Coordinates of C-alpha atoms and ligand atoms in Angstrom, one line a residue:
Chain A
X1 CA -53.0 -16.3 -110.4
X2 CA -55.4 -17.5 -113.2
X3 CA -53.9 -17.5 -116.6
X4 CA -56.1 -15.2 -118.8
X5 CA -55.1 -17.3 -121.8
X6 CA -55.8 -20.7 -120.4
X7 CA -53.5 -23.7 -121.1
X8 CA -51.1 -23.6 -124.1
X9 CA -52.3 -25.6 -127.1
X10 CA -50.4 -28.9 -126.9
X11 CA -50.5 -30.2 -130.5
X12 CA -47.3 -28.4 -131.6
X13 CA -43.8 -28.2 -130.1
X14 CA -43.3 -24.8 -128.4
X15 CA -39.9 -24.2 -130.0
X16 CA -39.4 -26.3 -133.1
X17 CA -35.9 -26.7 -134.6
X18 CA -35.8 -24.6 -137.7
X19 CA -35.1 -26.2 -141.0
X20 CA -31.9 -25.1 -142.8
X21 CA -32.3 -22.1 -145.0
X22 CA -33.7 -22.4 -148.5
X23 CA -30.6 -22.0 -150.8
X24 CA -29.9 -21.2 -154.4
X25 CA -33.2 -19.5 -155.2
X26 CA -33.8 -18.2 -158.7
X27 CA -33.1 -14.6 -159.6
X28 CA -34.3 -12.7 -162.7
X29 CA -31.8 -12.1 -165.5
X30 CA -32.8 -8.5 -166.0
X31 CA -32.8 -5.7 -163.5
X32 CA -35.7 -3.2 -164.2
X33 CA -35.5 0.6 -163.5
X34 CA -38.0 0.2 -160.7
X35 CA -35.7 -2.3 -159.0
X36 CA -32.9 0.2 -159.0
X37 CA -35.0 3.1 -157.9
X38 CA -36.2 1.5 -154.7
X39 CA -33.6 1.1 -152.0
X40 CA -34.1 0.0 -148.3
X41 CA -33.6 2.6 -145.7
X42 CA -34.6 0.4 -142.8
X43 CA -33.6 -3.2 -142.0
X44 CA -34.9 -5.4 -139.2
X45 CA -32.5 -8.2 -138.6
X46 CA -33.1 -11.4 -136.6
X47 CA -29.5 -12.2 -135.6
X48 CA -30.5 -15.4 -133.7
X49 CA -33.6 -17.4 -133.2
X50 CA -32.5 -18.3 -129.7
X51 CA -34.8 -16.9 -127.0
X52 CA -35.2 -16.9 -123.3
X53 CA -39.0 -16.3 -123.4
X54 CA -41.8 -18.5 -124.8
X55 CA -44.3 -16.0 -126.0
X56 CA -47.8 -17.3 -126.9
X57 CA -47.9 -14.9 -129.8
X58 CA -44.4 -15.3 -131.2
X59 CA -44.5 -15.2 -135.0
X60 CA -41.2 -16.9 -135.4
X61 CA -41.8 -19.6 -132.7
X62 CA -38.4 -18.6 -131.3
X63 CA -36.5 -20.6 -128.7
X64 CA -33.7 -22.6 -130.3
X65 CA -31.0 -21.0 -132.5
X66 CA -31.3 -21.9 -136.2
X67 CA -28.9 -24.7 -137.2
X68 CA -27.1 -22.5 -139.8
X69 CA -27.0 -19.0 -138.3
X70 CA -24.5 -16.6 -139.9
X71 CA -21.0 -16.4 -138.5
X72 CA -19.6 -13.1 -137.2
X73 CA -17.6 -12.5 -140.4
X74 CA -20.7 -13.1 -142.5
X75 CA -22.7 -10.7 -140.3
X76 CA -20.0 -8.0 -140.7
X77 CA -20.1 -8.5 -144.5
X78 CA -23.8 -8.2 -144.5
X79 CA -23.6 -5.0 -142.5
X80 CA -21.2 -3.6 -145.1
X81 CA -23.5 -4.6 -147.9
X82 CA -26.5 -3.0 -146.2
X83 CA -24.5 0.3 -145.9
X84 CA -23.6 0.1 -149.6
X85 CA -27.3 -0.5 -150.6
X86 CA -28.4 2.6 -148.7
X87 CA -29.7 1.3 -145.4
X88 CA -29.7 4.1 -142.8
X89 CA -31.1 2.3 -139.8
X90 CA -30.9 -1.3 -138.5
X91 CA -33.0 -2.8 -135.7
X92 CA -31.6 -6.1 -134.2
X93 CA -34.2 -8.6 -133.0
X94 CA -34.3 -12.3 -132.2
X95 CA -35.3 -14.5 -130.5
X96 CA -33.2 -12.4 -128.2
X97 CA -30.4 -10.6 -130.0
X98 CA -28.3 -10.5 -126.9
X99 CA -28.1 -14.3 -126.7
X100 CA -25.5 -14.1 -129.5
X101 CA -22.0 -13.7 -128.0
X102 CA -21.0 -11.3 -130.7
X103 CA -24.1 -9.1 -130.6
X104 CA -22.3 -6.0 -129.4
X105 CA -19.6 -6.5 -132.1
X106 CA -22.4 -6.4 -134.7
X107 CA -23.8 -3.2 -133.0
X108 CA -20.3 -1.7 -133.2
X109 CA -19.8 -2.6 -136.8
X110 CA -23.2 -0.9 -137.7
X111 CA -22.3 2.2 -135.8
X112 CA -18.8 2.4 -137.3
X113 CA -20.4 2.8 -140.7
X114 CA -22.7 5.6 -139.5
X115 CA -25.9 3.7 -139.4
X116 CA -28.5 4.0 -136.6
X117 CA -28.7 0.9 -134.5
X118 CA -31.6 0.0 -132.2
X119 CA -32.8 -3.3 -130.7
X120 CA -36.1 -4.9 -129.8
X121 CA -36.0 -7.1 -126.7
X122 CA -38.3 -8.9 -124.2
X123 CA -35.7 -7.7 -121.7
X124 CA -35.6 -10.8 -119.5
X125 CA -31.8 -11.2 -119.6
X126 CA -31.0 -7.5 -120.3
X127 CA -28.9 -7.1 -117.1
X128 CA -26.6 -4.2 -116.2
X129 CA -23.5 -5.9 -117.7
X130 CA -25.2 -6.4 -121.1
X131 CA -26.5 -2.8 -121.0
X132 CA -23.1 -1.4 -120.3
X133 CA -21.6 -3.4 -123.2
X134 CA -24.4 -2.2 -125.5
X135 CA -23.8 1.4 -124.5
X136 CA -20.1 1.0 -125.1
X137 CA -20.8 -0.5 -128.6
X138 CA -23.0 2.5 -129.5
X139 CA -26.5 1.0 -129.3
X140 CA -28.9 4.0 -129.6
X141 CA -32.2 2.8 -128.3
X142 CA -33.9 -0.4 -127.1
X143 CA -37.6 -1.1 -127.5
X144 CA -38.8 -3.3 -124.6
X145 CA -41.9 -5.5 -125.3
X146 CA -44.7 -5.1 -122.8
X147 CA -48.0 -6.7 -123.5
X148 CA -50.3 -5.4 -120.8
X149 CA -50.1 -5.3 -117.0
X150 CA -48.3 -7.9 -115.0
X151 CA -50.6 -11.0 -115.1
X152 CA -51.5 -10.5 -118.7
X153 CA -48.0 -9.8 -119.8
X154 CA -46.6 -12.9 -118.0
X155 CA -49.4 -15.1 -119.5
X156 CA -48.6 -13.9 -123.0
X157 CA -44.8 -14.1 -122.6
X158 CA -45.0 -17.6 -121.2
X159 CA -42.7 -16.9 -118.2
X160 CA -43.7 -15.8 -114.7
X161 CA -41.6 -12.8 -113.7
X162 CA -41.0 -11.6 -117.3
X163 CA -43.0 -8.4 -116.7
X164 CA -40.8 -7.4 -113.7
X165 CA -37.7 -8.4 -115.6
X166 CA -38.7 -6.2 -118.5
X167 CA -39.3 -3.2 -116.3
X168 CA -35.9 -3.9 -114.6
X169 CA -34.3 -3.9 -118.0
X170 CA -35.6 -0.4 -118.5
X171 CA -33.9 0.6 -115.2
X172 CA -30.6 -0.8 -116.4
X173 CA -30.9 1.0 -119.7
X174 CA -31.6 4.2 -117.9
X175 CA -28.6 3.6 -115.6
X176 CA -26.2 3.3 -118.6
X177 CA -27.8 6.1 -120.6
X178 CA -29.4 4.1 -123.4
X179 CA -32.8 5.6 -124.3
X180 CA -35.6 3.1 -124.3
X181 CA -39.0 2.8 -125.9
X182 CA -41.7 0.1 -125.6
X183 CA -43.7 -2.0 -128.0
X184 CA -47.1 -3.5 -127.2
X185 CA -49.4 -5.9 -128.9
X186 CA -53.2 -5.2 -128.8
X187 CA -55.4 -8.3 -128.6
X188 CA -58.5 -9.8 -127.2
X189 CA -57.2 -10.4 -123.7
X190 CA -55.4 -7.1 -123.1
X191 CA -57.4 -4.5 -124.9
X192 CA -59.1 -3.4 -121.7
X193 CA -55.8 -2.5 -120.0
X194 CA -53.9 -0.9 -122.9
X195 CA -54.5 2.7 -121.6
X196 CA -53.3 1.7 -118.1
X197 CA -50.3 -0.1 -119.7
X198 CA -49.4 3.1 -121.7
X199 CA -49.7 5.2 -118.6
X200 CA -47.3 2.9 -116.7
X201 CA -44.8 3.0 -119.6
X202 CA -44.9 6.8 -119.8
X203 CA -44.2 6.9 -116.0
X204 CA -41.3 4.6 -116.6
X205 CA -39.8 7.1 -119.0
X206 CA -40.2 5.6 -122.5
X207 CA -39.4 8.0 -125.4
X208 CA -41.7 6.2 -127.8
X209 CA -44.4 3.5 -127.9
X210 CA -44.9 1.2 -130.8
X211 CA -48.4 -0.4 -130.8
X212 CA -49.7 -3.1 -133.2
X213 CA -52.4 -5.6 -133.4
X214 CA -51.5 -9.2 -132.6
X215 CA -51.2 -11.0 -136.0
X216 CA -52.0 -14.6 -136.7
X217 CA -48.5 -15.8 -137.4
X218 CA -46.6 -18.6 -135.8
X219 CA -47.8 -19.4 -132.2
X220 CA -50.3 -16.5 -132.4
X221 CA -52.2 -18.5 -135.1
X222 CA -52.5 -21.4 -132.6
X223 CA -54.0 -19.1 -130.0
X224 CA -57.5 -18.2 -131.3
X225 CA -58.4 -16.8 -127.9
X226 CA -55.8 -14.0 -128.5
X227 CA -56.7 -12.7 -131.9
X228 CA -59.2 -9.8 -132.3
X229 CA -62.2 -10.3 -134.5
X230 CA -61.9 -7.9 -137.4
X231 CA -65.0 -5.9 -136.3
X232 CA -63.2 -5.2 -133.0
X233 CA -60.9 -2.7 -134.7
X234 CA -63.9 -0.4 -134.3
X235 CA -62.9 -0.2 -130.6
X236 CA -59.1 -0.7 -131.0
X237 CA -58.3 2.0 -133.5
X238 CA -60.2 4.9 -131.7
X239 CA -58.5 3.8 -128.5
X240 CA -55.1 3.9 -130.0
X241 CA -55.8 7.3 -131.6
X242 CA -56.9 8.6 -128.2
X243 CA -53.6 7.4 -126.8
X244 CA -51.7 9.1 -129.6
X245 CA -53.1 12.4 -128.3
X246 CA -52.2 11.4 -124.7
X247 CA -48.7 10.6 -126.0
X248 CA -48.3 13.9 -127.8
X249 CA -49.3 15.7 -124.6
X250 CA -46.7 13.7 -122.6
X251 CA -44.1 14.0 -125.3
X252 CA -44.0 10.3 -125.9
X253 CA -44.2 9.5 -129.6
X254 CA -46.7 6.8 -130.5
X255 CA -45.7 4.7 -133.5
X256 CA -48.7 3.0 -134.9
X257 CA -47.6 -0.3 -136.4
X258 CA -48.3 -0.9 -140.0
X259 CA -51.3 -3.1 -139.2
X260 CA -53.0 -0.3 -137.3
X261 CA -55.4 1.4 -139.7
X262 CA -56.6 2.3 -142.2
X263 CA -57.9 5.5 -143.6
X264 CA -60.8 5.9 -141.3
X265 CA -61.5 9.1 -139.3
X266 CA -58.5 8.4 -137.0
X267 CA -55.8 8.1 -139.7
X268 CA -55.2 11.8 -139.5
X269 CA -54.6 11.7 -135.7
X270 CA -52.4 8.6 -136.0
X271 CA -50.3 9.7 -139.0
X272 CA -51.2 13.3 -139.9
X273 CA -47.6 14.2 -139.1
X274 CA -46.0 11.8 -141.6
X275 CA -44.5 12.9 -144.8
X276 CA -47.5 12.0 -146.8
X277 CA -50.0 13.0 -144.1
X278 CA -51.3 9.4 -144.0
X279 CA -50.1 5.8 -144.3
X280 CA -48.9 4.7 -147.7
X281 CA -48.9 1.1 -148.9
X282 CA -46.7 -1.7 -147.7
X283 CA -43.0 -0.8 -147.8
X284 CA -41.6 -4.4 -147.9
X285 CA -39.0 -4.7 -150.6
X286 CA -39.1 -0.9 -151.3
X287 CA -38.1 0.8 -148.1
X288 CA -37.8 -2.1 -145.7
X289 CA -35.6 -5.2 -145.6
X290 CA -35.9 -8.2 -143.4
X291 CA -33.2 -10.7 -142.5
X292 CA -33.4 -14.1 -140.8
X293 CA -30.5 -15.3 -138.8
X294 CA -29.5 -17.9 -141.4
X295 CA -29.0 -15.2 -144.0
X296 CA -32.4 -15.5 -145.7
X297 CA -33.5 -12.2 -147.2
X298 CA -37.1 -10.9 -147.2
X299 CA -38.7 -7.6 -148.0
X300 CA -40.0 -7.3 -144.4
X301 CA -39.0 -9.2 -141.3
X302 CA -42.5 -10.2 -140.5
X303 CA -43.4 -11.9 -143.7
X304 CA -43.7 -15.7 -143.8
X305 CA -40.6 -17.5 -144.7
X306 CA -42.3 -20.0 -147.1
X307 CA -43.6 -17.3 -149.5
X308 CA -41.3 -14.3 -149.1
X309 CA -37.7 -15.4 -148.9
X310 CA -36.0 -14.1 -152.0
X311 CA -32.5 -15.5 -151.5
X312 CA -29.7 -16.2 -149.1
X313 CA -26.7 -13.9 -148.5
X314 CA -24.4 -17.0 -148.6
X315 CA -25.4 -17.5 -152.3
X316 CA -25.8 -14.0 -153.7
X317 CA -25.0 -10.4 -152.9
X318 CA -27.6 -8.4 -151.1
X319 CA -28.0 -6.1 -154.1
X320 CA -28.7 -8.9 -156.4
X321 CA -31.3 -10.4 -154.1
X322 CA -32.9 -7.0 -153.6
X323 CA -33.1 -6.2 -157.3
X324 CA -33.6 -9.6 -158.9
X325 CA -35.7 -11.9 -156.7
X326 CA -39.4 -12.1 -157.2
X327 CA -40.3 -12.1 -153.4
X328 CA -38.4 -8.9 -152.9
X329 CA -40.1 -7.3 -155.9
X330 CA -43.7 -8.1 -155.0
X331 CA -44.7 -4.6 -153.7
X332 CA -43.0 -3.0 -156.7
X333 CA -45.4 -5.0 -158.8
X334 CA -48.5 -4.5 -156.6
X335 CA -51.4 -2.8 -158.4
X336 CA -55.2 -2.7 -158.2
X337 CA -55.2 -5.9 -160.2
X338 CA -53.4 -7.8 -157.3
X339 CA -56.2 -6.8 -154.8
X340 CA -59.3 -8.7 -154.3
X341 CA -62.4 -8.8 -152.0
X342 CA -63.5 -5.6 -150.3
X343 CA -60.1 -3.9 -150.9
X344 CA -60.4 -4.3 -154.7
X345 CA -63.2 -1.8 -154.9
X346 CA -62.3 0.4 -151.8
X347 CA -62.1 4.2 -152.3
X348 CA -58.6 4.1 -150.8
X349 CA -57.3 1.0 -152.8
X350 CA -54.8 3.0 -154.9
X351 CA -53.1 4.5 -151.8
X352 CA -53.5 1.7 -149.4
X353 CA -53.3 -1.5 -151.5
X354 CA -54.9 -3.6 -148.7
X355 CA -52.8 -2.5 -145.8
X356 CA -50.1 -4.7 -144.3
X357 CA -49.4 -7.7 -146.5
X358 CA -48.1 -9.7 -143.6
X359 CA -51.3 -9.3 -141.6
X360 CA -53.5 -10.4 -144.5
X361 CA -51.3 -13.1 -145.9
X362 CA -50.8 -15.0 -142.6
X363 CA -54.6 -14.8 -141.9
X364 CA -56.0 -15.8 -145.3
X365 CA -53.0 -17.5 -147.1
X366 CA -52.6 -14.7 -149.5
X367 CA -52.3 -10.9 -149.5
X368 CA -54.5 -8.4 -151.2
X369 CA -57.6 -8.3 -149.0
X370 CA -57.5 -6.9 -145.4
X371 CA -60.1 -7.7 -142.8
X372 CA -58.4 -5.8 -140.1
X373 CA -59.3 -2.3 -141.3
X374 CA -61.2 0.4 -139.6
X375 CA -62.6 1.9 -142.8
X376 CA -63.8 -1.5 -143.9
X377 CA -65.4 -2.4 -140.5
X378 CA -67.2 1.0 -140.4
X379 CA -68.5 0.7 -143.9
X380 CA -69.8 -2.8 -143.1
X381 CA -71.4 -1.4 -139.9
X382 CA -73.3 1.0 -142.1
X383 CA -74.7 -2.0 -144.0
X384 CA -75.5 -3.7 -140.7
X385 CA -72.9 -6.5 -141.0
X386 CA -69.6 -7.4 -139.3
X387 CA -66.7 -9.8 -139.8
X388 CA -65.2 -12.4 -137.6
X389 CA -62.6 -15.1 -138.2
X390 CA -62.6 -18.9 -137.9
X391 CA -59.6 -21.2 -138.3
X392 CA -59.9 -23.6 -141.2
X393 CA -56.4 -25.2 -141.3
X394 CA -53.9 -25.3 -138.5
X395 CA -50.3 -24.1 -139.0
X396 CA -47.6 -26.8 -139.5
X397 CA -45.5 -25.6 -136.5
X398 CA -42.4 -24.0 -138.2
X399 CA -40.8 -20.6 -137.6
X400 CA -42.7 -17.9 -139.4
X401 CA -45.6 -20.2 -140.5
X402 CA -49.3 -19.5 -140.5
X403 CA -52.7 -21.2 -140.2
X404 CA -55.5 -20.4 -142.6
X405 CA -58.5 -18.6 -141.4
X406 CA -61.8 -17.8 -143.1
X407 CA -63.7 -14.5 -142.7
X408 CA -67.3 -14.9 -141.8
X409 CA -69.6 -12.0 -142.5
X410 CA -72.7 -11.9 -140.3
X411 CA -75.4 -9.5 -139.3
X412 CA -74.6 -7.3 -136.3
X413 CA -76.6 -8.6 -133.4
X414 CA -79.9 -6.6 -133.1
X415 CA -79.2 -5.6 -129.6
X416 CA -75.7 -4.1 -130.3
X417 CA -75.9 -2.4 -133.7
X418 CA -77.5 0.9 -132.6
X419 CA -74.8 1.4 -129.9
X420 CA -72.0 0.4 -132.3
X421 CA -73.2 2.9 -134.9
X422 CA -73.6 5.6 -132.3
X423 CA -70.1 5.0 -131.0
X424 CA -68.7 5.2 -134.6
X425 CA -70.9 8.2 -135.3
X426 CA -72.3 6.4 -138.4
X427 CA -75.6 6.6 -140.1
X428 CA -77.0 3.4 -141.5
X429 CA -77.2 3.2 -145.3
X430 CA -80.5 4.6 -146.6
Chain B
X1 CA -53.5 10.2 -155.8
X2 CA -53.3 13.2 -153.6
X3 CA -55.5 13.0 -150.5
X4 CA -56.8 15.9 -148.4
X5 CA -58.8 15.8 -145.2
X6 CA -62.5 16.3 -144.8
X7 CA -63.0 19.1 -142.2
X8 CA -66.3 17.5 -141.1
X9 CA -65.8 13.7 -140.8
X10 CA -61.9 13.8 -140.7
X11 CA -61.6 11.1 -143.4
X12 CA -59.1 11.4 -146.2
X13 CA -60.6 12.3 -149.6
X14 CA -59.1 12.9 -153.0
X15 CA -58.1 16.5 -153.4
X16 CA -60.0 16.6 -156.6
X17 CA -63.4 15.9 -154.9
X18 CA -65.9 18.8 -154.9
X19 CA -67.1 17.4 -151.5
X20 CA -66.3 14.6 -149.1
X21 CA -67.7 11.3 -150.6
X22 CA -68.5 10.0 -147.1
X23 CA -70.3 13.0 -145.6
X24 CA -70.5 15.8 -148.1
X25 CA -68.2 18.0 -146.1
X26 CA -65.4 20.3 -147.2
X27 CA -62.1 18.7 -148.3
X28 CA -59.0 20.5 -147.2
X29 CA -56.2 20.2 -149.8
X30 CA -53.1 18.2 -148.8
X31 CA -50.0 20.0 -147.5
X32 CA -46.8 20.2 -149.5
X33 CA -43.7 19.6 -147.4
X34 CA -40.0 20.1 -147.9
X35 CA -37.0 18.3 -146.6
X36 CA -34.0 20.3 -145.7
X37 CA -31.1 19.9 -148.1
X38 CA -28.6 17.4 -146.9
X39 CA -31.0 15.5 -144.7
X40 CA -30.4 11.8 -144.5
X41 CA -33.5 9.9 -145.3
X42 CA -34.5 7.9 -142.2
X43 CA -37.8 6.8 -140.8
X44 CA -37.8 9.9 -138.5
X45 CA -37.6 12.1 -141.6
X46 CA -40.4 10.2 -143.3
X47 CA -42.5 10.6 -140.2
X48 CA -42.3 14.3 -140.7
X49 CA -40.2 15.3 -137.8
X50 CA -37.8 17.4 -139.9
X51 CA -40.3 18.5 -142.6
X52 CA -41.6 21.9 -143.0
X53 CA -44.7 23.0 -145.0
X54 CA -44.2 24.8 -148.2
X55 CA -46.3 26.2 -151.0
X56 CA -49.4 26.6 -148.8
X57 CA -50.6 28.2 -145.7
X58 CA -48.4 26.8 -142.9
X59 CA -51.2 26.3 -140.5
X60 CA -52.5 23.5 -142.6
X61 CA -49.4 21.5 -141.8
X62 CA -50.7 21.1 -138.3
X63 CA -53.1 18.3 -137.5
X64 CA -56.7 19.3 -138.1
X65 CA -57.5 18.2 -134.6
X66 CA -55.6 16.7 -131.8
X67 CA -52.2 17.9 -130.6
X68 CA -49.5 19.1 -133.0
X69 CA -46.3 16.9 -133.3
X70 CA -43.9 18.0 -130.6
X71 CA -41.1 19.9 -132.1
X72 CA -38.4 17.9 -130.4
X73 CA -39.8 14.4 -130.9
X74 CA -37.9 12.0 -133.1
X75 CA -35.8 14.3 -135.3
X76 CA -33.1 12.2 -136.9
X77 CA -29.5 12.2 -136.0
X78 CA -28.5 9.3 -138.0
X79 CA -24.8 9.7 -138.0
X80 CA -25.2 8.8 -141.7
X81 CA -23.2 10.7 -144.2
X82 CA -25.9 12.7 -145.7
X83 CA -25.8 11.1 -149.1
X84 CA -29.4 11.9 -149.9
X85 CA -29.9 14.6 -152.3
X86 CA -33.1 16.2 -150.9
X87 CA -35.6 17.6 -153.3
X88 CA -38.5 20.0 -152.5
X89 CA -41.4 17.8 -153.2
X90 CA -44.7 16.7 -151.8
X91 CA -44.1 14.0 -149.2
X92 CA -40.8 12.2 -148.8
X93 CA -37.6 13.2 -150.4
X94 CA -36.0 11.5 -153.3
X95 CA -33.3 8.9 -152.5
X96 CA -31.7 8.4 -155.9
X97 CA -31.4 10.9 -158.7
X98 CA -34.1 10.1 -161.2
X99 CA -36.3 8.3 -158.8
X100 CA -40.0 9.2 -159.0
X101 CA -41.0 11.3 -156.0
X102 CA -44.6 10.0 -156.1
X103 CA -43.1 6.5 -155.5
X104 CA -41.3 7.8 -152.5
X105 CA -44.3 8.8 -150.6
X106 CA -46.1 5.6 -151.2
X107 CA -44.7 3.7 -148.3
X108 CA -44.9 4.0 -144.5
X109 CA -41.7 4.4 -142.6
X110 CA -41.6 1.2 -140.5
X111 CA -42.2 -2.5 -140.1
X112 CA -44.1 -4.0 -137.3
X113 CA -41.3 -6.1 -136.0
X114 CA -38.9 -3.2 -135.7
X115 CA -38.5 -0.6 -133.1
X116 CA -39.1 3.2 -132.9
X117 CA -36.1 5.2 -133.9
X118 CA -33.9 6.6 -131.2
X119 CA -34.7 10.1 -129.8
X120 CA -32.8 13.1 -131.3
X121 CA -30.0 13.1 -128.7
X122 CA -29.2 9.4 -129.0
X123 CA -26.5 9.8 -131.6
X124 CA -24.2 12.0 -129.7
X125 CA -21.8 9.2 -129.0
X126 CA -21.6 8.2 -132.7
X127 CA -18.4 6.5 -133.5
Ligands
SF4_1 S1 -60.6 -1.7 -147.2 FE1 -58.6 -2.4 -147.9 S2 -57.8 -0.9 -149.4 FE2 -59.5 0.1 -148.2 S3 -58.6 1.2 -146.6 FE3 -59.1 -0.8 -145.8 S4 -57.3 -2.1 -146.1 FE4 -57.0 -0.3 -147.3
SF4_2 S1 -45.8 -6.6 -144.6 FE1 -46.7 -5.2 -143.1 S2 -45.2 -4.9 -141.5 FE2 -44.2 -5.7 -143.4 S3 -43.5 -3.8 -144.5 FE3 -45.5 -4.5 -145.3 S4 -46.9 -3.2 -144.2 FE4 -45.0 -3.2 -143.0

């Protein structure tokens, strides 16, 4: 079978050995009111970087365990501290979380304190025995990663047979009575088969489907053939919104990832049922907590290590890192003045604050301006221009690293613009 | 900033606008929602599964177009101990006494690397 992605770029190691955690990072002396008011309700926790897949888009370049991953006792202590800080729900990720021998002990500890526990998995090694152990420990749902139909999925996941293994993992989960959902990345090579993928997943019995755009972090930043051009959100977002309505009809909840947006005519379909009736701004360090397996604490699990680790749980309490580290405070300090480019003057800037900070930071090297935005792409289409990306500097090849891209603004091709406007139901600017 | 929906082009627009800034259509005001007292604040709650509309015509709590949110999808059974003091406010509930409600509705309920929350019946074996 021809690999739709072509050969893997060879310039970087597939699974680099992670550097030891950054330690003894500075904390502010003072705790402000705003630092006490915000508390995390949701934590996403990489409990190991070990992985049995080799995904071409893996943001953390997972494969080998970190050299200094937390011990079981340190993990238990961290669970207790999360409970004390107000966390209600923890999703375990990896690498592959189940590759840690004590993963079900961690699940059990989380559940014993009354918190929700779920897991995200590629599913390759999620056999019946592991599923039984997870059920017994109290795991409440598993989200299986499926990135298209078989050939496309296997190409992206880097292992032949991974698609079938993932579907089999769903069968095992069903057999033991653990509800399962799915998560799917949308990108250049699979966009055409996303509706068929969702249909297959609904038939398989998922209760929810998380969908997000492939983001230029880690190995995905090496794979320029994978990343959507920003103007392609004009096709991707309406497609996802249409699938939301399909999901509603089939009683499968569609979770649009935080980089699916923003504020165009489809926001109401995608998020009209949310508390605010639409997406808010980035929740990193306000509602969300991210943890790396070596005890590094970030405001969101996806954010790049270099810029967003605020401290290490071996050095400080979780509460101190949450309240007093600058990288955890960054969205508490975000304002119109921290935005730039198109987002700075956008009608929705105050609500949106440039969308997902992870997506923009790993693309452009800093947050505050968001090319992957439906509202922006459609306003530019009105003007007759569109944006695409071009890599300027490659990534160094470390877990959670990023390349630097530049955004190129160009006229829409003459032969395509009328059709693009008609599809978006947009009039040109007078 | 409080955003309503344009009934013509379906874009969000400030509730204070006399007309939609994108197409000139009519802006429907935002919906005020309540969280039931004692509800633990989870992502499922922020997503609106356990919210009910208040202070306005209930029909406006439904999507302007598309299918309504299924009643049984994603309600939270967190097993958590209900330590949230829920307040009747626009948007999400207040987590800590004294916290600013407007802040609480600023964020979305999830991160991209996480997973959807479990379905409502997944907490029955809570230990
Ligand atoms: S242009 Fe920027 S601020 Fe405006 S909606 Fe898009 S991402 Fe948000
Ligand atoms: S960086 Fe993106 S994924 Fe992370 S919390 Fe912010 S919006 Fe969500």
